[in-house]
JSON list of C-alpha atoms in Angstrom, two decimals:
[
{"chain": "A", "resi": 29, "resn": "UNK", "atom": "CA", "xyz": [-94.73, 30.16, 11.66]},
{"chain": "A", "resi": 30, "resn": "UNK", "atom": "CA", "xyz": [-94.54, 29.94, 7.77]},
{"chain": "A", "resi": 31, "resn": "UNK", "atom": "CA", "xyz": [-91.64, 32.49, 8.29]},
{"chain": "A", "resi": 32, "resn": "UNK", "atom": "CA", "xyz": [-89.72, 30.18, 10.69]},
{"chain": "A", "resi": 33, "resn": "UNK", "atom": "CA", "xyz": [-90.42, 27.05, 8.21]},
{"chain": "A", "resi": 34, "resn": "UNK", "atom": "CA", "xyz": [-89.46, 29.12, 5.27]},
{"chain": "A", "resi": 35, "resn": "UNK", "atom": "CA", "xyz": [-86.30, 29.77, 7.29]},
{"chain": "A", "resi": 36, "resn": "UNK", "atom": "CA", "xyz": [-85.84, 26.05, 7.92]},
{"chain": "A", "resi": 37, "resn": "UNK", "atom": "CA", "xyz": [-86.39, 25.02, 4.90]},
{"chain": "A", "resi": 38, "resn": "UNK", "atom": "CA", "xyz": [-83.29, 27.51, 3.46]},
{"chain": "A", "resi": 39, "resn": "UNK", "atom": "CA", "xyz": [-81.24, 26.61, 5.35]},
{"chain": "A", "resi": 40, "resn": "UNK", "atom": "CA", "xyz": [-81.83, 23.00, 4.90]},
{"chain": "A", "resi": 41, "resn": "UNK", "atom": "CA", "xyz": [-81.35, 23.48, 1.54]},
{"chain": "A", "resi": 42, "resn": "UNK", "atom": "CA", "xyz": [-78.61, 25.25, 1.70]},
{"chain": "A", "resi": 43, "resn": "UNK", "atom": "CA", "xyz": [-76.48, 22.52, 3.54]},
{"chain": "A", "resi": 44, "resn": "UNK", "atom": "CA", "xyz": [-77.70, 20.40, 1.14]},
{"chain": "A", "resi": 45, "resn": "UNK", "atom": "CA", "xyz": [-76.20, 22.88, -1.43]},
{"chain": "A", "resi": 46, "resn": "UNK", "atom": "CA", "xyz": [-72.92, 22.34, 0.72]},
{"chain": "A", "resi": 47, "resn": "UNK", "atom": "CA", "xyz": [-73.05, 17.89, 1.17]},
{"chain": "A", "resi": 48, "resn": "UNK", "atom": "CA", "xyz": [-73.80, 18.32, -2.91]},
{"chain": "A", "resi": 49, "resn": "UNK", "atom": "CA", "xyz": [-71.09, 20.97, -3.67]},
{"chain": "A", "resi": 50, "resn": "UNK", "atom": "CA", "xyz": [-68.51, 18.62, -1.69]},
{"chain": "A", "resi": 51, "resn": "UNK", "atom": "CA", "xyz": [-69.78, 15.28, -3.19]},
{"chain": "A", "resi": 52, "resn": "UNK", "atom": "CA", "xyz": [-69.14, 16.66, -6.42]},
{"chain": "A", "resi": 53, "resn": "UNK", "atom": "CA", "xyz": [-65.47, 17.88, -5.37]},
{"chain": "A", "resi": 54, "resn": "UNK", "atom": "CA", "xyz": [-64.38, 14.71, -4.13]},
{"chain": "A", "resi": 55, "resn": "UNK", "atom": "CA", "xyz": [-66.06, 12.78, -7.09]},
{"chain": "A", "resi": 56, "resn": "UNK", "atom": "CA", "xyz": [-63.80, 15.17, -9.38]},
{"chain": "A", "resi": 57, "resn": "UNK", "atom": "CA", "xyz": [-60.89, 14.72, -6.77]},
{"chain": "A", "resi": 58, "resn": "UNK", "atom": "CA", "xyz": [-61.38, 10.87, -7.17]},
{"chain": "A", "resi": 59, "resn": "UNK", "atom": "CA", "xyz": [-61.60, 11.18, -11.27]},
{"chain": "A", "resi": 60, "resn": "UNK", "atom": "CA", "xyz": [-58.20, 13.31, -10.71]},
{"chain": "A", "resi": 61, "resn": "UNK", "atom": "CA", "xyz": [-56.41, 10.91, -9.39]},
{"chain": "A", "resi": 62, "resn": "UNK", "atom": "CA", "xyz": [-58.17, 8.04, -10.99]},
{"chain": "A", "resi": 63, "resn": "UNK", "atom": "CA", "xyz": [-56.81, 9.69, -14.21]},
{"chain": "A", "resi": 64, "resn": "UNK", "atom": "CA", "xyz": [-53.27, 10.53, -12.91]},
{"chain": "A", "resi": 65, "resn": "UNK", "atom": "CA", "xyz": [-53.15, 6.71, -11.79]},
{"chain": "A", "resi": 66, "resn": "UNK", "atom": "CA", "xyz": [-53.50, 5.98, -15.58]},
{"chain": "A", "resi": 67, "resn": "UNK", "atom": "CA", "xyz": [-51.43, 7.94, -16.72]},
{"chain": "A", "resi": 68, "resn": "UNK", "atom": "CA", "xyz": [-48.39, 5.21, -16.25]},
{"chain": "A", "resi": 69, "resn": "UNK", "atom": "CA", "xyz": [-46.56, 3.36, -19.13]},
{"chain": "A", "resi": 70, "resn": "UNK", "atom": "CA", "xyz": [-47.81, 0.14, -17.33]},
{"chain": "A", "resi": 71, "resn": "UNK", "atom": "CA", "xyz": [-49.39, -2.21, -20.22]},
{"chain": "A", "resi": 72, "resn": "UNK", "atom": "CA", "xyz": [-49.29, -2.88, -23.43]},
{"chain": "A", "resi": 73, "resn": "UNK", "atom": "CA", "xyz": [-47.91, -0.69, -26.32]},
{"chain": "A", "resi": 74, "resn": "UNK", "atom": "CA", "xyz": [-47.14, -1.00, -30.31]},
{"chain": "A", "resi": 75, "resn": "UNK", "atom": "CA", "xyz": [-43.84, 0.10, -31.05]},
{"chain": "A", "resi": 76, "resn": "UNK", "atom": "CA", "xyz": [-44.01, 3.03, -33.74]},
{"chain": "A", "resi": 77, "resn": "UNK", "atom": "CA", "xyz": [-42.99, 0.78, -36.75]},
{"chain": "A", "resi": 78, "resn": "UNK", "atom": "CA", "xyz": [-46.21, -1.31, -35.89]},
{"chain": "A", "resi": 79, "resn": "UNK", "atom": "CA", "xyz": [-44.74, -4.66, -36.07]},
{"chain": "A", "resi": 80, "resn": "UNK", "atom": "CA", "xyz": [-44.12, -5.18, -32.51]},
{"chain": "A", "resi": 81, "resn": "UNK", "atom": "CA", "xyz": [-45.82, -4.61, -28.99]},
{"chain": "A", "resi": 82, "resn": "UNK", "atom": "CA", "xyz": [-43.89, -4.28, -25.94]},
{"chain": "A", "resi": 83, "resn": "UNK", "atom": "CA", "xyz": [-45.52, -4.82, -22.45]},
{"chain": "A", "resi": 84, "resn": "UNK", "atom": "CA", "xyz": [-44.67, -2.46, -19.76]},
{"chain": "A", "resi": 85, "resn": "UNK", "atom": "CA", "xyz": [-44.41, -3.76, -16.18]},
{"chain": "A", "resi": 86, "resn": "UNK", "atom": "CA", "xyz": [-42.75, -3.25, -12.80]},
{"chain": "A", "resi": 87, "resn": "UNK", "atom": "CA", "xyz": [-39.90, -5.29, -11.82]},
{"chain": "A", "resi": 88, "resn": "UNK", "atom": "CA", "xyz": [-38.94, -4.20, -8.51]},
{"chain": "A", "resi": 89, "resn": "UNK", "atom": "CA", "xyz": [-38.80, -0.24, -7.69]},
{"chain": "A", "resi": 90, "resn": "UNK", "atom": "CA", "xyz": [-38.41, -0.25, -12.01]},
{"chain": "A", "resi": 91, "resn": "UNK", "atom": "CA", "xyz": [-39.81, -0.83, -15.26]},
{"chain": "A", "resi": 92, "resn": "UNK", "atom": "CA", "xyz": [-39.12, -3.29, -17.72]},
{"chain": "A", "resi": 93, "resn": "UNK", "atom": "CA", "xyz": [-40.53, -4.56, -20.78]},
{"chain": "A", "resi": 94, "resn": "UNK", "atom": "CA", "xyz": [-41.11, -7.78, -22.71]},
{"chain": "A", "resi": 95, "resn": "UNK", "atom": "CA", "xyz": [-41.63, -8.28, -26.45]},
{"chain": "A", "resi": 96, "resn": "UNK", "atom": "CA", "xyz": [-45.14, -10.05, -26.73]},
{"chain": "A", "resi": 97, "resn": "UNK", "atom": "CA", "xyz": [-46.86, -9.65, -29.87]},
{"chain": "A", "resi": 98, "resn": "UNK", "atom": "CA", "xyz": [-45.41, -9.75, -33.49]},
{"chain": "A", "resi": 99, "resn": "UNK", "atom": "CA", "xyz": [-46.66, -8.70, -36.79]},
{"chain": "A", "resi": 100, "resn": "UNK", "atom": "CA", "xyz": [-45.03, -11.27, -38.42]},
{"chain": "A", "resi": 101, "resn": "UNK", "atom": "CA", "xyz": [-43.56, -13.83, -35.69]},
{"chain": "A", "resi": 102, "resn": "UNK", "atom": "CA", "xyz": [-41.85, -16.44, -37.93]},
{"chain": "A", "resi": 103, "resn": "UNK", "atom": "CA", "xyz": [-39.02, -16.26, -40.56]},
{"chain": "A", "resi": 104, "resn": "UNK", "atom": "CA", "xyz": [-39.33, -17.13, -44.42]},
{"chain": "A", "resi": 105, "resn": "UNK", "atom": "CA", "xyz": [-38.82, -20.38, -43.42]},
{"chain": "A", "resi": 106, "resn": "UNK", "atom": "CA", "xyz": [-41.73, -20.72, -40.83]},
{"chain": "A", "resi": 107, "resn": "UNK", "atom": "CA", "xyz": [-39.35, -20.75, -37.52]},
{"chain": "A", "resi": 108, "resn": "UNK", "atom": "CA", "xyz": [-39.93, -18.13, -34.78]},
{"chain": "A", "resi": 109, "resn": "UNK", "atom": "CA", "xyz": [-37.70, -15.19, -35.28]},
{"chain": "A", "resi": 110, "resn": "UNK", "atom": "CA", "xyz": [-34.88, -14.99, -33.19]},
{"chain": "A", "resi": 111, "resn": "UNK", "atom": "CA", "xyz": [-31.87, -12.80, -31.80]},
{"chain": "A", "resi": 112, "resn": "UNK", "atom": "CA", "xyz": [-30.13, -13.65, -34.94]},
{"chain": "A", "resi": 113, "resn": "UNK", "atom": "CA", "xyz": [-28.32, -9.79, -34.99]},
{"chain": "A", "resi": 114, "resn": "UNK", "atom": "CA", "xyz": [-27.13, -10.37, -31.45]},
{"chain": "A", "resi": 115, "resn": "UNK", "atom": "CA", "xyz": [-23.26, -8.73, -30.48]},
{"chain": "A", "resi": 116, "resn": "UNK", "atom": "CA", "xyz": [-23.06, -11.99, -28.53]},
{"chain": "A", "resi": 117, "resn": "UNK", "atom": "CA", "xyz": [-23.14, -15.40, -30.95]},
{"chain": "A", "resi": 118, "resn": "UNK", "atom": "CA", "xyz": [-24.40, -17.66, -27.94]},
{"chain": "A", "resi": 119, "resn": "UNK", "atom": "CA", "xyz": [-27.49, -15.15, -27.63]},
{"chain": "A", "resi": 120, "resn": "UNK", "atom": "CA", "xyz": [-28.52, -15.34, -31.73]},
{"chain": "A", "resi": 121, "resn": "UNK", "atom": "CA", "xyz": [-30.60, -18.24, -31.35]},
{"chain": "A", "resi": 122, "resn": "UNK", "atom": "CA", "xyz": [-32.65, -16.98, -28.32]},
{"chain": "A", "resi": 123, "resn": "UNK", "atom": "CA", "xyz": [-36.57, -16.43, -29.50]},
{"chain": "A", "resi": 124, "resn": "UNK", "atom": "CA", "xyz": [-37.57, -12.84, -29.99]},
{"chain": "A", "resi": 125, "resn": "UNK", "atom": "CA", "xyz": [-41.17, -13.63, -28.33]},
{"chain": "A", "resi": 126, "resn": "UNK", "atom": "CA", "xyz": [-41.11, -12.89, -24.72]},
{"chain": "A", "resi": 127, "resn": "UNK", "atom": "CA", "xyz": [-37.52, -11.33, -24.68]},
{"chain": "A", "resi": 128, "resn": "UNK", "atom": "CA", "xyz": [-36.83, -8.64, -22.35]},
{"chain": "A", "resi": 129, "resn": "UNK", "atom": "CA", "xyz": [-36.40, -5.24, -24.33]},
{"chain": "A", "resi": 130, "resn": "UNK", "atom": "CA", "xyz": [-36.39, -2.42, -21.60]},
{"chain": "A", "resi": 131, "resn": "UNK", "atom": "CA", "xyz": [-34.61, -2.71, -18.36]},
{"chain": "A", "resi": 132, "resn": "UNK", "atom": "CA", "xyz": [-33.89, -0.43, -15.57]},
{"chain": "A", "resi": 133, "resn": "UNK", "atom": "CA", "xyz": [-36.01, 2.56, -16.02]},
{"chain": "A", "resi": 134, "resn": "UNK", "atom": "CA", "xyz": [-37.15, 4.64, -12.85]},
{"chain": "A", "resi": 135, "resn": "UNK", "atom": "CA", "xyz": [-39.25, 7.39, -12.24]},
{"chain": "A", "resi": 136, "resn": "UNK", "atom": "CA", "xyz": [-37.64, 10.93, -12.23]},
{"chain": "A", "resi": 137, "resn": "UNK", "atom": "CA", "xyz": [-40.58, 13.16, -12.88]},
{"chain": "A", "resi": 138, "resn": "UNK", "atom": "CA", "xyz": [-44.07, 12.97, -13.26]},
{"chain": "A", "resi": 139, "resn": "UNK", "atom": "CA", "xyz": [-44.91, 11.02, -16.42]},
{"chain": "A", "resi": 140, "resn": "UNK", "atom": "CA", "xyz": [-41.31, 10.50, -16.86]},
{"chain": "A", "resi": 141, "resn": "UNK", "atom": "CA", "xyz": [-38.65, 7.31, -16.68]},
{"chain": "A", "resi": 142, "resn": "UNK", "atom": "CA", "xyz": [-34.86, 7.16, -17.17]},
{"chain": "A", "resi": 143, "resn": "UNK", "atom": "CA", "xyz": [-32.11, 5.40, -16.28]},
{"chain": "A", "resi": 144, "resn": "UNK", "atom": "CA", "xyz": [-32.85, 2.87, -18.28]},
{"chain": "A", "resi": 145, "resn": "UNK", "atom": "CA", "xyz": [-31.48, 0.39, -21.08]},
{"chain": "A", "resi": 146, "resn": "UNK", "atom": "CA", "xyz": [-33.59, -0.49, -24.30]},
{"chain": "A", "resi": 147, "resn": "UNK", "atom": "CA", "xyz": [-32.36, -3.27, -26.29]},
{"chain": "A", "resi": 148, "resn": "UNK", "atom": "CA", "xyz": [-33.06, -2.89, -30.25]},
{"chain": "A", "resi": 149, "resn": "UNK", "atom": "CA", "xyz": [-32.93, -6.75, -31.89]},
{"chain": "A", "resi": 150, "resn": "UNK", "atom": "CA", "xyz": [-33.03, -4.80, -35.19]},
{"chain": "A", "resi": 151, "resn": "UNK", "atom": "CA", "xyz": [-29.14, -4.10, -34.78]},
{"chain": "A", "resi": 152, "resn": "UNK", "atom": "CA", "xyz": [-28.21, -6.51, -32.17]},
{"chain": "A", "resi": 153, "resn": "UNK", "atom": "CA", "xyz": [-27.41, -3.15, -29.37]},
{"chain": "A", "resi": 154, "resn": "UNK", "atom": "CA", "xyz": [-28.21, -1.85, -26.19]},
{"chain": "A", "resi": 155, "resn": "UNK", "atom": "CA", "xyz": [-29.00, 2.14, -26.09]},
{"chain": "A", "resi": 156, "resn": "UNK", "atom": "CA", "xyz": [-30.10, 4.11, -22.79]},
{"chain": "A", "resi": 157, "resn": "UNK", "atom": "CA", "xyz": [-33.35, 4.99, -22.72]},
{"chain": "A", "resi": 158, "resn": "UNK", "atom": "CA", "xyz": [-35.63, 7.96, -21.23]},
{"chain": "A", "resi": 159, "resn": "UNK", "atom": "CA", "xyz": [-39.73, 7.37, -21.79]},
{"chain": "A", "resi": 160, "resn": "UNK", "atom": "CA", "xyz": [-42.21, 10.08, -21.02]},
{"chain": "A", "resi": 161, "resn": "UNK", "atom": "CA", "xyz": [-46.00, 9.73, -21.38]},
{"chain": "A", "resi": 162, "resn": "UNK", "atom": "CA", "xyz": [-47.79, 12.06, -23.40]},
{"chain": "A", "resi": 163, "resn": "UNK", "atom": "CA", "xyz": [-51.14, 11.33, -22.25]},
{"chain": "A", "resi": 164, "resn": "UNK", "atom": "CA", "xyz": [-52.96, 7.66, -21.42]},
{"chain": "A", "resi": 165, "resn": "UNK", "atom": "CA", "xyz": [-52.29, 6.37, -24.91]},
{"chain": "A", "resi": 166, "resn": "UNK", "atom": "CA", "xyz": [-48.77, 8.09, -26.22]},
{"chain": "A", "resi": 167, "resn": "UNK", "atom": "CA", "xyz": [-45.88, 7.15, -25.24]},
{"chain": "A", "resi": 168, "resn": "UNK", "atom": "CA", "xyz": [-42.16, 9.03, -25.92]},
{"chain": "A", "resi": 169, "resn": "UNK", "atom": "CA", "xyz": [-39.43, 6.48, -25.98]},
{"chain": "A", "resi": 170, "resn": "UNK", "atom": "CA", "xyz": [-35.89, 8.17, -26.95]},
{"chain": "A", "resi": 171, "resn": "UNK", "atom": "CA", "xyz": [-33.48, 5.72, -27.57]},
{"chain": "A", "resi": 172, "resn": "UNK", "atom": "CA", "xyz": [-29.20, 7.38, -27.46]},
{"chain": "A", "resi": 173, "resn": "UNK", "atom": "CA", "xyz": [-26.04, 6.12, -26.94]},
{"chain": "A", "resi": 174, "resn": "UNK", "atom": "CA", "xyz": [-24.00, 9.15, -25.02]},
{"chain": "A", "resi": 175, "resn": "UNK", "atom": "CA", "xyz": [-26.82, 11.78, -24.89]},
{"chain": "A", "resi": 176, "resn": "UNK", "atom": "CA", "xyz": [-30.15, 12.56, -25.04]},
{"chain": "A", "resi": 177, "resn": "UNK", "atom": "CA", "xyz": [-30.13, 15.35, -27.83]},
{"chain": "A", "resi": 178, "resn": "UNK", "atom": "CA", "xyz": [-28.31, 12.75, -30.13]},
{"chain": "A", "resi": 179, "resn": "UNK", "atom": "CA", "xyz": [-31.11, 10.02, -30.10]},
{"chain": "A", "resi": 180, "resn": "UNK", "atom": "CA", "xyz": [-33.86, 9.22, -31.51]},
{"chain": "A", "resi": 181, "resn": "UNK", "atom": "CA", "xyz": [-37.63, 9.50, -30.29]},
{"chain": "A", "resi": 182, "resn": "UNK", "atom": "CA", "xyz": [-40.44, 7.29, -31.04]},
{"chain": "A", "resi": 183, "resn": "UNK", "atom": "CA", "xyz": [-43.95, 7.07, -30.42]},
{"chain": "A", "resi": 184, "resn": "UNK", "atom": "CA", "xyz": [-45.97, 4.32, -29.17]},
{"chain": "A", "resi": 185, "resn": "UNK", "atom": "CA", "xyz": [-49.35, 3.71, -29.05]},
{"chain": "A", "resi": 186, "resn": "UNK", "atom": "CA", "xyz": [-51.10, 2.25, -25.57]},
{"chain": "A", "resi": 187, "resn": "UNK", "atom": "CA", "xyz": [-52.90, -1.58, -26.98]},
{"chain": "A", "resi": 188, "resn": "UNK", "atom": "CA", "xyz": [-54.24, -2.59, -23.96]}
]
């Protein structure tokens, strides 16, 4: 009788030994995918020279991306900076604060986005863009005007 208890007991515990063994797997699973969800360029991120942030959001089957933070938002004479450097002279007096800085981009990998178009108001151009994330809080932005291996990469840093 202790025997058959004894037996019981084992192999009680031992399918409890199995429901905890696969709890734990799909907890991982779920932390897995929890973490691969993340891992998207969705939010907010300074721009390497650390005087601008740059949301990241869908718009449509794409991303794009909006100027919404400045270091230093208004000229030397107080005004909100604007598109002064712009190719097109009705454009230059268009606030920088809320303008739309990355168009277009798709996914084409895992972690990665091209197809895009990122606008720099530094110089007034547009340059096509590819964007790979590094990890939840880097992001690889390579700016070029024909191709890739003639551009130039920068790093941003996930803000929120």
């Amino acid at each position: 009788m202790i025997r058959a208890k004894a037996q019981k007991l084992q192999r009680s515990c031992g399918h409890a030994s199995a429901c905890l063994c696969i709890a734990l797997l799909l907890s991982l699973l779920a932390e897995t995918a929890a973490g691969a969800e993340r891992q998207t360029p969705s939010g907010v991120w300074m721009h390497a020279n650390e005087r601008i942030q740059v949301q990241i959001f869908s718009c449509g089957a794409r991303l794009c991306g909006n100027i919404v933070w400045f270091r230093w938002p208004n000229d030397a004479d107080g005004q909100p900076l604007v598109d002064l450097k712009n190719k097109n002279p009705a454009l230059r007096s268009r606030p920088l604060l809320g303008l739309t800085v990355l168009r277009g981009l798709r996914q084409t990998a895992k972690n990665t986005w091209t197809g895009g178009r990122i606008y720099n108001p530094d110089d007034g151009r547009n340059y096509n863009v590819q964007m790979s994330i590094q990890d939840d809080t880097t992001l690889k932005v390579r700016a070029y005007s024909v191709v890739p291996a003639a551009g130039k990469t920068l790093i941003w840093t996930r803000s929120r």
